PDB file of C-alpha atoms in Angstrom:
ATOM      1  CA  UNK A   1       2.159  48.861  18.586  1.00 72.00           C
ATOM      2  CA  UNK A   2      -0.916  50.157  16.949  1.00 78.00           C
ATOM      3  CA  UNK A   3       1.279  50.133  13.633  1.00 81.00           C
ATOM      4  CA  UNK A   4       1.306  46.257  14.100  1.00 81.00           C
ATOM      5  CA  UNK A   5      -2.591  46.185  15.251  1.00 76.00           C
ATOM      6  CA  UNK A   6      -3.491  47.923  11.916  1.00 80.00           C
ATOM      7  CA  UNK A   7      -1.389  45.967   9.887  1.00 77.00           C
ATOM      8  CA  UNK A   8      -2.658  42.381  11.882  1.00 75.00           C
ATOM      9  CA  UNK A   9      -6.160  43.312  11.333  1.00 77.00           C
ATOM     10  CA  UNK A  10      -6.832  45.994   8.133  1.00 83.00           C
ATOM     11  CA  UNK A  11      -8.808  43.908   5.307  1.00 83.00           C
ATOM     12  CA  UNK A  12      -9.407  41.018   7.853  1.00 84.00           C
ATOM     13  CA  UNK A  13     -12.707  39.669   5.813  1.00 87.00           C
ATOM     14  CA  UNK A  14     -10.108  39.738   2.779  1.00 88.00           C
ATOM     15  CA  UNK A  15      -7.536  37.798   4.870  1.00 86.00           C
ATOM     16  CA  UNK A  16     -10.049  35.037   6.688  1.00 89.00           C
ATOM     17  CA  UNK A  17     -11.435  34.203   2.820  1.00 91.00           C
ATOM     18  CA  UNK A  18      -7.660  33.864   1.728  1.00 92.00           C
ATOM     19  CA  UNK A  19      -6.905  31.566   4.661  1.00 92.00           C
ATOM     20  CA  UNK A  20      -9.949  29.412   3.915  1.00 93.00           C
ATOM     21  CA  UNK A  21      -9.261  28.776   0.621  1.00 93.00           C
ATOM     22  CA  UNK A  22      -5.809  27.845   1.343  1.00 92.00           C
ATOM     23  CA  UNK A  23      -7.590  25.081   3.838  1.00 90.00           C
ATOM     24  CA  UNK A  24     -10.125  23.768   1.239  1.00 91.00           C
ATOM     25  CA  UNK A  25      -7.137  24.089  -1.495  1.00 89.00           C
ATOM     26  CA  UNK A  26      -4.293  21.986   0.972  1.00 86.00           C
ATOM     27  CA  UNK A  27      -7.853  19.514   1.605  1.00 81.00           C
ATOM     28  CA  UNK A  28      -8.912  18.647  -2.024  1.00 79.00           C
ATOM     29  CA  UNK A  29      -4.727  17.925  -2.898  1.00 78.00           C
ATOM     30  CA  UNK A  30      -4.059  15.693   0.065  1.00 73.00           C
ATOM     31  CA  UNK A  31      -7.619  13.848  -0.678  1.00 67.00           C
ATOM     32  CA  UNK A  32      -6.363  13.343  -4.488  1.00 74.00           C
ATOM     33  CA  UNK A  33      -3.067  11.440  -2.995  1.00 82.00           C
ATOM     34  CA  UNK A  34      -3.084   8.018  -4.035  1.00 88.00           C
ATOM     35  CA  UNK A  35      -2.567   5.608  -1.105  1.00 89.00           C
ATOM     36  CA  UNK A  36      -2.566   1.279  -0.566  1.00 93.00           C
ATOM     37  CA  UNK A  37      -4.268  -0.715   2.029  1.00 93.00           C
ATOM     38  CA  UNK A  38      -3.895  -4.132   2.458  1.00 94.00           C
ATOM     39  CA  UNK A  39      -6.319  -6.510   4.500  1.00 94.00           C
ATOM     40  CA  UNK A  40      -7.226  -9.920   4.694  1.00 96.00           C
ATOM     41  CA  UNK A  41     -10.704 -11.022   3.443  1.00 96.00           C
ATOM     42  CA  UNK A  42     -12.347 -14.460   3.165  1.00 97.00           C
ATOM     43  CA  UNK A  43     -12.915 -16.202   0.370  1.00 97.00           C
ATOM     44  CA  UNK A  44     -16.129 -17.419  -1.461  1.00 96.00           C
ATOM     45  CA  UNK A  45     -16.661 -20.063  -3.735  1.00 96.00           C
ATOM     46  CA  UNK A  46     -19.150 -19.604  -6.120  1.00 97.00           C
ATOM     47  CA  UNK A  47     -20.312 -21.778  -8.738  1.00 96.00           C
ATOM     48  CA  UNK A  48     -19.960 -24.855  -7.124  1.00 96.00           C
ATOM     49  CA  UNK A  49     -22.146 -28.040  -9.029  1.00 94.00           C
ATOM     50  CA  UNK A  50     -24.694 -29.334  -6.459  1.00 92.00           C
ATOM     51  CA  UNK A  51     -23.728 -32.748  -6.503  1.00 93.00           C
ATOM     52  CA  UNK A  52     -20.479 -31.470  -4.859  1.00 95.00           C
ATOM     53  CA  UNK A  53     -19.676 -30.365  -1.492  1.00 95.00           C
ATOM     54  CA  UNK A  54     -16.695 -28.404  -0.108  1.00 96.00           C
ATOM     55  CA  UNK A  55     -15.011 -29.933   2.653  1.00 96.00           C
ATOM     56  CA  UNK A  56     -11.965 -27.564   2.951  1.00 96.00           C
ATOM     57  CA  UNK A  57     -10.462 -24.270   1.396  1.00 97.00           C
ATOM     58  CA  UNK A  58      -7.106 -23.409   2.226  1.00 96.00           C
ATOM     59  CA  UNK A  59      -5.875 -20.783   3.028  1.00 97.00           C
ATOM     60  CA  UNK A  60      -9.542 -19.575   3.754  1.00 95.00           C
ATOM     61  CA  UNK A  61      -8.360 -15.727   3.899  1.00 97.00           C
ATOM     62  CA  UNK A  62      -6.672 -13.913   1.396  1.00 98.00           C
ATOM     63  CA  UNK A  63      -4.070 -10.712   1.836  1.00 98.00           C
ATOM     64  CA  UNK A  64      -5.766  -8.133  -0.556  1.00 97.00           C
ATOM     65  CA  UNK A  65      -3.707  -5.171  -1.664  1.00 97.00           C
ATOM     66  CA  UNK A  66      -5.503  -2.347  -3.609  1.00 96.00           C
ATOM     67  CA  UNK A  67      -4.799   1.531  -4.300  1.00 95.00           C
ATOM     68  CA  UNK A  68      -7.090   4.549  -4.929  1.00 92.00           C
ATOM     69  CA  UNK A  69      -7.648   8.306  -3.943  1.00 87.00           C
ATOM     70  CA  UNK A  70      -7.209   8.870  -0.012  1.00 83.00           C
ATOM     71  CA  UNK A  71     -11.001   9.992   0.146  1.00 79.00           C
ATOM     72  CA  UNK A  72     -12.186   7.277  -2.247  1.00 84.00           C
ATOM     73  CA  UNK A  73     -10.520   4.882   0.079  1.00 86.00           C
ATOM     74  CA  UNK A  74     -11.477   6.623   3.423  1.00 84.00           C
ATOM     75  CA  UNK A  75     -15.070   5.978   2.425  1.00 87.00           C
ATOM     76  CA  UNK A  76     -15.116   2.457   1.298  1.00 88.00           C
ATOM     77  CA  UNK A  77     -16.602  -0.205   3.520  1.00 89.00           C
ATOM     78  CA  UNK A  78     -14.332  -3.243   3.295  1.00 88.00           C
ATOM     79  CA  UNK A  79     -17.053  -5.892   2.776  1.00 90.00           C
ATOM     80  CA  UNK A  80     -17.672  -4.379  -0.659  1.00 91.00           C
ATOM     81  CA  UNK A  81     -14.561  -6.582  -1.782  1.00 94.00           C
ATOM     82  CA  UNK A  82     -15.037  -9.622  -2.783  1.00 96.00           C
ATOM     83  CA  UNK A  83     -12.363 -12.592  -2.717  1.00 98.00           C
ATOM     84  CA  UNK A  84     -13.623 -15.434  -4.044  1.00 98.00           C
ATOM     85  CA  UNK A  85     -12.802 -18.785  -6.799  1.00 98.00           C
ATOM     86  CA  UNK A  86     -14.879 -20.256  -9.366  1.00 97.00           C
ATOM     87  CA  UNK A  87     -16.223 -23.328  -8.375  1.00 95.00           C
ATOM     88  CA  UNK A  88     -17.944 -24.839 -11.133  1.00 95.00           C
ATOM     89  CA  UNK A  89     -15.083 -27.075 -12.394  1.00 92.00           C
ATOM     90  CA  UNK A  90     -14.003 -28.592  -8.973  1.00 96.00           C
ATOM     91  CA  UNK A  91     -13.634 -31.817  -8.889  1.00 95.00           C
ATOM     92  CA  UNK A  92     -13.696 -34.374  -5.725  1.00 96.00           C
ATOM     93  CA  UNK A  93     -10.580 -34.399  -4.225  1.00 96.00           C
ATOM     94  CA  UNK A  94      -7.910 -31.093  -4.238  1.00 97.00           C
ATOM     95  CA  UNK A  95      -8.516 -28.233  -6.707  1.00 97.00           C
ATOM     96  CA  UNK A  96      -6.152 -25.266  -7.092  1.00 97.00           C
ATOM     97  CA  UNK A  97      -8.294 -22.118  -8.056  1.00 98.00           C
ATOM     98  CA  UNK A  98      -7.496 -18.680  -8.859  1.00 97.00           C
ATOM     99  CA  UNK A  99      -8.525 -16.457  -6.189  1.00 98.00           C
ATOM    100  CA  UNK A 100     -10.168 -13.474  -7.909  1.00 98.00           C
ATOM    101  CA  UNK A 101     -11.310 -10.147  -6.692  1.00 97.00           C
ATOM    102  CA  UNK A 102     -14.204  -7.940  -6.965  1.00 96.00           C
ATOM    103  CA  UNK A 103     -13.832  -3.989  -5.644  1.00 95.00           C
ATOM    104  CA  UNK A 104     -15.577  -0.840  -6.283  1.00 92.00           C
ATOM    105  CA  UNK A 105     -15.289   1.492  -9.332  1.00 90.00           C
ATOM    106  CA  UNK A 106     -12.445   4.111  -8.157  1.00 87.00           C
ATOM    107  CA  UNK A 107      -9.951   1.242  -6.946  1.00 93.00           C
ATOM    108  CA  UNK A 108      -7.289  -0.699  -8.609  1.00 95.00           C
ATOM    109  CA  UNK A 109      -6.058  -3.807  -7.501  1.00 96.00           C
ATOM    110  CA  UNK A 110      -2.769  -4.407  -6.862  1.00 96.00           C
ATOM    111  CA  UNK A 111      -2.295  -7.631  -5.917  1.00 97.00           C
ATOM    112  CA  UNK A 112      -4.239 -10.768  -4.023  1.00 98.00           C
ATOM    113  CA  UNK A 113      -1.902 -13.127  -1.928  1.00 97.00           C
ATOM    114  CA  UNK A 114      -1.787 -16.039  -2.721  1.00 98.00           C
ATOM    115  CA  UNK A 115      -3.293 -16.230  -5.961  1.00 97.00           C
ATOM    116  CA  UNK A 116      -3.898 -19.817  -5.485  1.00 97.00           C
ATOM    117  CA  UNK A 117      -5.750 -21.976  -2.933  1.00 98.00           C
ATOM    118  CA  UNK A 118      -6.866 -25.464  -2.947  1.00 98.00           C
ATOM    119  CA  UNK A 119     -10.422 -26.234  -2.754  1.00 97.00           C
ATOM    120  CA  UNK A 120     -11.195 -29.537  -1.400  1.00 97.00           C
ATOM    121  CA  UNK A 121     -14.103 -31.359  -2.463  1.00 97.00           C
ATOM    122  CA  UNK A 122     -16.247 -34.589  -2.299  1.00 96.00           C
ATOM    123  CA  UNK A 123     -19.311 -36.112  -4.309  1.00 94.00           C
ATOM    124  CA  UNK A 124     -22.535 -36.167  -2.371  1.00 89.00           C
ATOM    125  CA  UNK A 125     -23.738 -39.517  -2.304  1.00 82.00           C
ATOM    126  CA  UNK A 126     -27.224 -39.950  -3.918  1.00 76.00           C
ATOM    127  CA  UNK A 127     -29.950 -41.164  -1.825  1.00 68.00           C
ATOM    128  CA  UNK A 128     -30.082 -45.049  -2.529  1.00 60.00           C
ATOM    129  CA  UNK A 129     -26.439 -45.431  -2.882  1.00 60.00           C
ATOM    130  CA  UNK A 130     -24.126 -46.512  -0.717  1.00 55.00           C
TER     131      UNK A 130
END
């Protein structure tokens, strides 16, 4: 018994150090594992001309599908990505746009579903005309 006692607990500041770098080791190779998530985000249309207004965008959410480092993606808040369509060529009636996506640095994109929605528009009326 006090064979195993000695051997348990000889050099013990030697083994705690060796067991703590094991745990920061094993933590800093599961937090460089690559990883997707995939969420749904609204979209924004930018650029629109001001005589037009939108009346409808649809789909109005987009499935976003991106990849980075577990702890680069652990710390990222969600509204940070952007969805959204250039506007300044729509025209009254329906316009399909290419959804486009803004994330952080650290992040790859994998894919945006759909890549296409349809923007519907109308021309303000001036004042004066009827």
């Amino acid at each position: 018994m006090k064979k195993i006692f000695s051997i348990l607990f000889s050099n013990l500041p030697l083994k705690l150090l060796s067991l703590l770098v094991a745990f920061l080791l094993w933590l800093n190779i599961t937090s460089m594992q690559k990883s997707k998530i995939e969420f749904y985000t609204p979209i924004e249309v930018r650029n629109v001309p001001e005589n037009i207004i939108i009346t409808k965008i649809k789909p109005d959410k987009v499935l976003v599908i991106i990849e980075g480092y577990k702890g680069t993606l652990s710390t990222i808040d969600i509204s940070d990505i952007k969805a959204y369509v250039d506007g300044k060529k729509i025209k009254p009636g329906n316009n399909v746009l290419t959804v486009q996506v803004e994330i952080p640095t650290g992040l790859k994109l994998i894919g945006v579903r759909p890549k296409t929605i349809i923007v519907k528009a109308i021309e303000e009326k001036k004042k004066g005309e009827s």
